[in-house]
Short mmCIF file of C-alpha atoms in Angstrom, two decimals:
data_model
loop_
_atom_site.label_atom_id
_atom_site.label_comp_id
_atom_site.label_asym_id
_atom_site.label_seq_id
_atom_site.Cartn_x
_atom_site.Cartn_y
_atom_site.Cartn_z
CA LEU A 688 -120.33 -62.40 -41.19
CA ALA A 689 -119.96 -60.63 -37.39
CA LYS A 690 -118.21 -63.55 -35.37
CA THR A 691 -119.09 -63.84 -31.61
CA THR A 692 -116.58 -64.77 -28.77
CA GLN A 693 -119.17 -66.56 -25.56
CA PRO A 694 -117.54 -68.26 -22.71
CA ILE A 695 -117.95 -72.05 -22.70
CA SER A 696 -119.37 -72.67 -19.45
CA MET A 697 -121.16 -71.48 -16.71
CA ASP A 698 -122.80 -72.14 -13.53
CA SER A 699 -125.40 -71.53 -11.66
CA TYR A 700 -127.76 -72.35 -8.53
CA GLU A 701 -132.21 -72.25 -8.70
CA GLY A 702 -133.16 -69.05 -8.25
CA GLN A 703 -130.28 -67.14 -9.32
CA GLU A 704 -130.07 -64.51 -11.91
CA VAL A 705 -127.51 -65.54 -14.76
CA ASN A 706 -126.55 -63.62 -17.32
CA ILE A 707 -123.67 -64.54 -20.67
CA THR A 708 -122.50 -62.14 -22.04
CA CYS A 709 -121.19 -62.57 -25.80
CA SER A 710 -118.72 -60.20 -27.75
CA HIS A 711 -118.80 -59.52 -31.34
CA ASN A 712 -116.67 -56.64 -32.16
CA ASN A 713 -117.31 -56.61 -36.04
CA ILE A 714 -121.20 -56.44 -35.75
CA ALA A 715 -122.63 -54.29 -38.24
CA THR A 716 -124.35 -51.64 -38.96
CA ASN A 717 -127.71 -53.82 -40.23
CA ASP A 718 -126.43 -56.60 -37.73
CA TYR A 719 -129.27 -58.16 -35.50
CA ILE A 720 -128.33 -60.26 -32.42
CA THR A 721 -129.71 -63.28 -31.63
CA TRP A 722 -130.05 -65.48 -29.00
CA TYR A 723 -131.52 -69.10 -28.82
CA GLN A 724 -131.27 -72.22 -26.33
CA GLN A 725 -130.57 -75.82 -27.24
CA PHE A 726 -131.46 -78.72 -24.76
CA PRO A 727 -129.88 -81.60 -25.40
CA SER A 728 -131.67 -84.06 -28.24
CA GLN A 729 -132.89 -81.31 -29.35
CA GLY A 730 -133.40 -78.45 -32.25
CA PRO A 731 -132.27 -74.70 -30.62
CA ARG A 732 -135.01 -72.99 -30.06
CA PHE A 733 -134.85 -68.75 -30.57
CA ILE A 734 -134.93 -66.97 -26.94
CA ILE A 735 -134.83 -63.07 -27.47
CA GLN A 736 -133.46 -60.47 -30.28
CA GLY A 737 -132.45 -57.61 -30.29
CA TYR A 738 -130.19 -54.55 -31.79
CA LYS A 739 -129.76 -52.07 -28.86
CA THR A 740 -130.50 -51.16 -25.73
CA LYS A 741 -132.85 -53.38 -23.57
CA VAL A 742 -135.44 -56.27 -25.08
CA THR A 743 -137.35 -57.93 -22.37
CA ASN A 744 -139.65 -60.46 -23.15
CA GLU A 745 -141.32 -63.38 -20.76
CA VAL A 746 -138.57 -65.62 -20.45
CA ALA A 747 -134.85 -63.14 -20.85
CA SER A 748 -133.57 -59.85 -20.85
CA LEU A 749 -131.24 -58.29 -23.72
CA PHE A 750 -128.87 -55.46 -22.64
CA ILE A 751 -127.28 -54.15 -25.27
CA PRO A 752 -124.89 -51.17 -25.18
CA ALA A 753 -124.38 -48.37 -27.12
CA ASP A 754 -121.86 -49.53 -29.23
CA ARG A 755 -122.76 -52.63 -29.56
CA LYS A 756 -120.01 -54.83 -29.70
CA SER A 757 -121.13 -57.12 -26.17
CA SER A 758 -124.51 -58.35 -25.29
CA THR A 759 -126.16 -60.01 -22.31
CA LEU A 760 -128.39 -61.93 -21.96
CA SER A 761 -129.75 -62.90 -18.68
CA LEU A 762 -132.10 -65.29 -17.00
CA PRO A 763 -133.28 -64.40 -14.00
CA ARG A 764 -134.07 -67.04 -11.45
CA VAL A 765 -132.84 -69.95 -13.48
CA SER A 766 -134.58 -73.05 -12.68
CA LEU A 767 -133.57 -76.61 -13.53
CA SER A 768 -134.99 -76.81 -16.39
CA ASP A 769 -132.67 -73.81 -17.76
CA THR A 770 -129.43 -75.77 -18.35
CA ALA A 771 -128.92 -76.36 -21.55
CA VAL A 772 -126.38 -74.39 -24.17
CA TYR A 773 -126.90 -70.41 -25.25
CA TYR A 774 -126.15 -69.45 -28.21
CA CYS A 775 -124.98 -65.81 -29.50
CA LEU A 776 -125.17 -65.19 -33.09
CA VAL A 777 -124.96 -61.56 -35.10
CA GLY A 778 -126.72 -61.71 -38.30
CA ALA A 779 -128.49 -58.70 -41.14
CA GLU A 780 -132.33 -59.46 -40.91
CA ASN A 781 -134.65 -59.38 -44.27
CA SER A 782 -131.44 -60.89 -45.92
CA ASN A 783 -131.25 -64.62 -47.91
CA SER A 784 -127.60 -64.97 -48.37
CA GLY A 785 -126.49 -63.24 -46.28
CA TYR A 786 -128.07 -64.58 -42.55
CA ALA A 787 -126.22 -68.00 -42.67
CA LEU A 788 -125.91 -67.90 -39.51
CA ASN A 789 -122.88 -68.93 -37.43
CA PHE A 790 -124.06 -70.65 -34.27
CA GLY A 791 -121.08 -71.55 -32.70
CA LYS A 792 -120.71 -73.50 -29.82
CA GLY A 793 -122.65 -71.48 -27.75
CA THR A 794 -122.10 -71.28 -24.04
CA SER A 795 -123.49 -73.89 -21.80
CA LEU A 796 -124.99 -73.25 -18.50
CA LEU A 797 -125.93 -75.71 -15.41
CA VAL A 798 -127.76 -75.05 -13.04
CA THR A 799 -127.81 -77.29 -9.39
CA PRO A 800 -130.27 -76.80 -6.11
CA ASP B 1119 -148.20 -74.45 -35.23
CA VAL B 1120 -145.17 -74.28 -36.56
CA LYS B 1121 -143.32 -77.53 -37.37
CA VAL B 1122 -140.22 -78.86 -38.93
CA THR B 1123 -140.22 -82.54 -39.69
CA GLN B 1124 -137.04 -84.91 -40.56
CA SER B 1125 -137.46 -88.30 -42.02
CA SER B 1126 -135.44 -90.03 -39.23
CA ARG B 1127 -134.31 -89.62 -35.34
CA TYR B 1128 -131.90 -92.65 -36.14
CA LEU B 1129 -129.39 -93.45 -39.29
CA VAL B 1130 -127.36 -96.40 -39.27
CA LYS B 1131 -125.57 -96.42 -42.59
CA ARG B 1132 -122.39 -97.99 -43.90
CA THR B 1133 -119.14 -96.58 -45.16
CA GLY B 1134 -119.57 -95.62 -49.03
CA GLU B 1135 -123.67 -95.65 -48.85
CA LYS B 1136 -125.50 -92.95 -50.81
CA VAL B 1137 -127.70 -91.22 -47.34
CA PHE B 1138 -130.53 -88.70 -47.85
CA LEU B 1139 -131.68 -86.33 -45.05
CA GLU B 1140 -135.15 -85.37 -46.19
CA CYS B 1141 -136.86 -82.19 -43.87
CA VAL B 1142 -140.09 -80.59 -44.48
CA GLN B 1143 -142.12 -77.23 -43.64
CA ASP B 1144 -145.09 -76.26 -43.45
CA MET B 1145 -144.42 -72.66 -42.55
CA ASP B 1146 -143.97 -71.88 -46.00
CA HIS B 1147 -140.60 -70.23 -45.56
CA GLU B 1148 -138.37 -69.65 -47.96
CA ASN B 1149 -135.80 -70.23 -46.05
CA MET B 1150 -133.77 -73.51 -44.99
CA PHE B 1151 -130.81 -74.63 -43.28
CA TRP B 1152 -129.19 -77.66 -42.54
CA TYR B 1153 -126.82 -78.63 -39.95
CA ARG B 1154 -124.51 -80.32 -38.75
CA GLN B 1155 -123.72 -80.37 -34.53
CA ASP B 1156 -120.59 -82.07 -33.55
CA PRO B 1157 -119.73 -82.33 -29.15
CA GLY B 1158 -117.29 -79.37 -28.80
CA LEU B 1159 -117.75 -78.20 -31.91
CA GLY B 1160 -120.89 -76.26 -32.16
CA LEU B 1161 -123.84 -76.17 -34.96
CA ARG B 1162 -121.90 -75.96 -37.99
CA LEU B 1163 -123.70 -74.74 -41.52
CA ILE B 1164 -123.74 -76.72 -44.79
CA TYR B 1165 -125.71 -75.70 -46.75
CA PHE B 1166 -128.78 -73.57 -46.72
CA SER B 1167 -131.30 -72.57 -49.62
CA TYR B 1168 -132.72 -68.77 -49.71
CA ASP B 1169 -135.62 -70.02 -52.56
CA VAL B 1170 -136.66 -73.18 -54.34
CA LYS B 1171 -133.05 -74.20 -56.62
CA MET B 1172 -131.45 -71.57 -54.80
CA LYS B 1173 -128.29 -72.85 -52.96
CA GLU B 1174 -125.83 -71.45 -51.03
CA LYS B 1175 -122.22 -73.06 -49.31
CA GLY B 1176 -122.21 -72.75 -45.41
CA ASP B 1177 -118.87 -73.10 -44.06
CA ILE B 1178 -118.53 -77.58 -44.05
CA PRO B 1179 -120.13 -78.42 -47.50
CA GLU B 1180 -117.25 -80.96 -48.91
CA GLY B 1181 -119.18 -83.59 -48.84
CA TYR B 1182 -122.72 -83.02 -48.75
CA SER B 1183 -125.26 -81.74 -51.48
CA VAL B 1184 -128.31 -80.38 -51.21
CA SER B 1185 -131.64 -80.83 -53.91
CA ARG B 1186 -134.53 -77.91 -52.82
CA GLU B 1187 -137.34 -78.67 -56.03
CA LYS B 1188 -140.46 -77.39 -53.21
CA LYS B 1189 -140.57 -74.93 -51.28
CA GLU B 1190 -141.67 -77.12 -48.47
CA ARG B 1191 -138.93 -79.59 -48.95
CA PHE B 1192 -134.32 -80.13 -48.58
CA SER B 1193 -133.13 -82.17 -49.38
CA LEU B 1194 -129.10 -83.53 -47.07
CA ILE B 1195 -127.64 -85.81 -49.53
CA LEU B 1196 -124.42 -87.29 -48.65
CA GLU B 1197 -123.12 -88.91 -51.74
CA SER B 1198 -120.21 -91.32 -50.10
CA ALA B 1199 -120.63 -91.38 -46.36
CA SER B 1200 -117.96 -91.02 -45.04
CA THR B 1201 -117.31 -92.59 -40.69
CA ASN B 1202 -116.67 -88.90 -40.29
CA GLN B 1203 -119.76 -87.22 -40.90
CA THR B 1204 -120.93 -89.69 -38.29
CA SER B 1205 -123.30 -86.24 -36.70
CA MET B 1206 -126.68 -85.33 -35.43
CA TYR B 1207 -128.06 -83.43 -38.64
CA LEU B 1208 -130.44 -80.83 -37.46
CA CYS B 1209 -132.45 -79.27 -40.46
CA ALA B 1210 -134.32 -74.97 -39.35
CA SER B 1211 -135.86 -72.82 -41.94
CA ARG B 1212 -137.05 -69.24 -41.96
CA SER B 1213 -138.93 -67.03 -43.23
CA GLY B 1214 -137.58 -65.00 -46.02
CA GLY B 1215 -138.60 -62.01 -44.27
CA GLY B 1216 -137.86 -63.06 -40.19
CA ASN B 1217 -135.39 -63.71 -38.73
CA GLU B 1218 -136.20 -66.70 -36.41
CA GLN B 1219 -134.67 -70.42 -37.15
CA PHE B 1220 -137.03 -73.00 -36.33
CA PHE B 1221 -135.63 -75.98 -36.30
CA GLY B 1222 -136.62 -79.86 -36.61
CA PRO B 1223 -135.64 -82.78 -34.18
CA GLY B 1224 -132.60 -83.30 -35.58
CA THR B 1225 -131.54 -86.90 -37.10
CA ARG B 1226 -128.85 -88.21 -35.40
CA LEU B 1227 -126.78 -90.41 -38.61
CA THR B 1228 -124.10 -93.19 -37.73
CA VAL B 1229 -121.53 -94.17 -40.33
CA LEU B 1230 -119.65 -97.88 -40.03
#
């Protein structure tokens, strides 16, 4: 399994753009990059997934450089409700036993007024 | 709407007791997972199952076993609960051909 490294914590003010970078130097060819969000006392929730270049949905954007050894989750104009833990995961699509995900410790984002 | 339910939100047990944590999903997913979450350690995978009666050890299987007799149900068993198994337990399911895991609300287990 590809190991991921992301900052333990980040702080931001409301309305700012937040970028959380994840390193995954040993990502495999078949691996996708997936981000989850977790609020206190809840299970993680899928945010976005990508393989290369850029992916955007209604919640976030995911930027993946050509070498795929890192990725950046971008949250535009954060609000207080974006305060949560964000997990970066790397794993192979359509792989049952091979997709045992390592969530790690995640990045704790605190948004303040 | 997809749904993963766990049998209890809060559970208190005594050391040495046998504990069953139940998870049920209504999405006909092939894959199911059990994690535990502890402060400072993040989510750690205990066991997962990619099909009925199939199971694989995760990162921390010691002290746990699992059972998957039906597709929709995945049980985590603590044969003899110990205080170091006090934790938040999260169940998740995923379609065999998909990537998104759907999580239940979690069970906060306290072993006294």
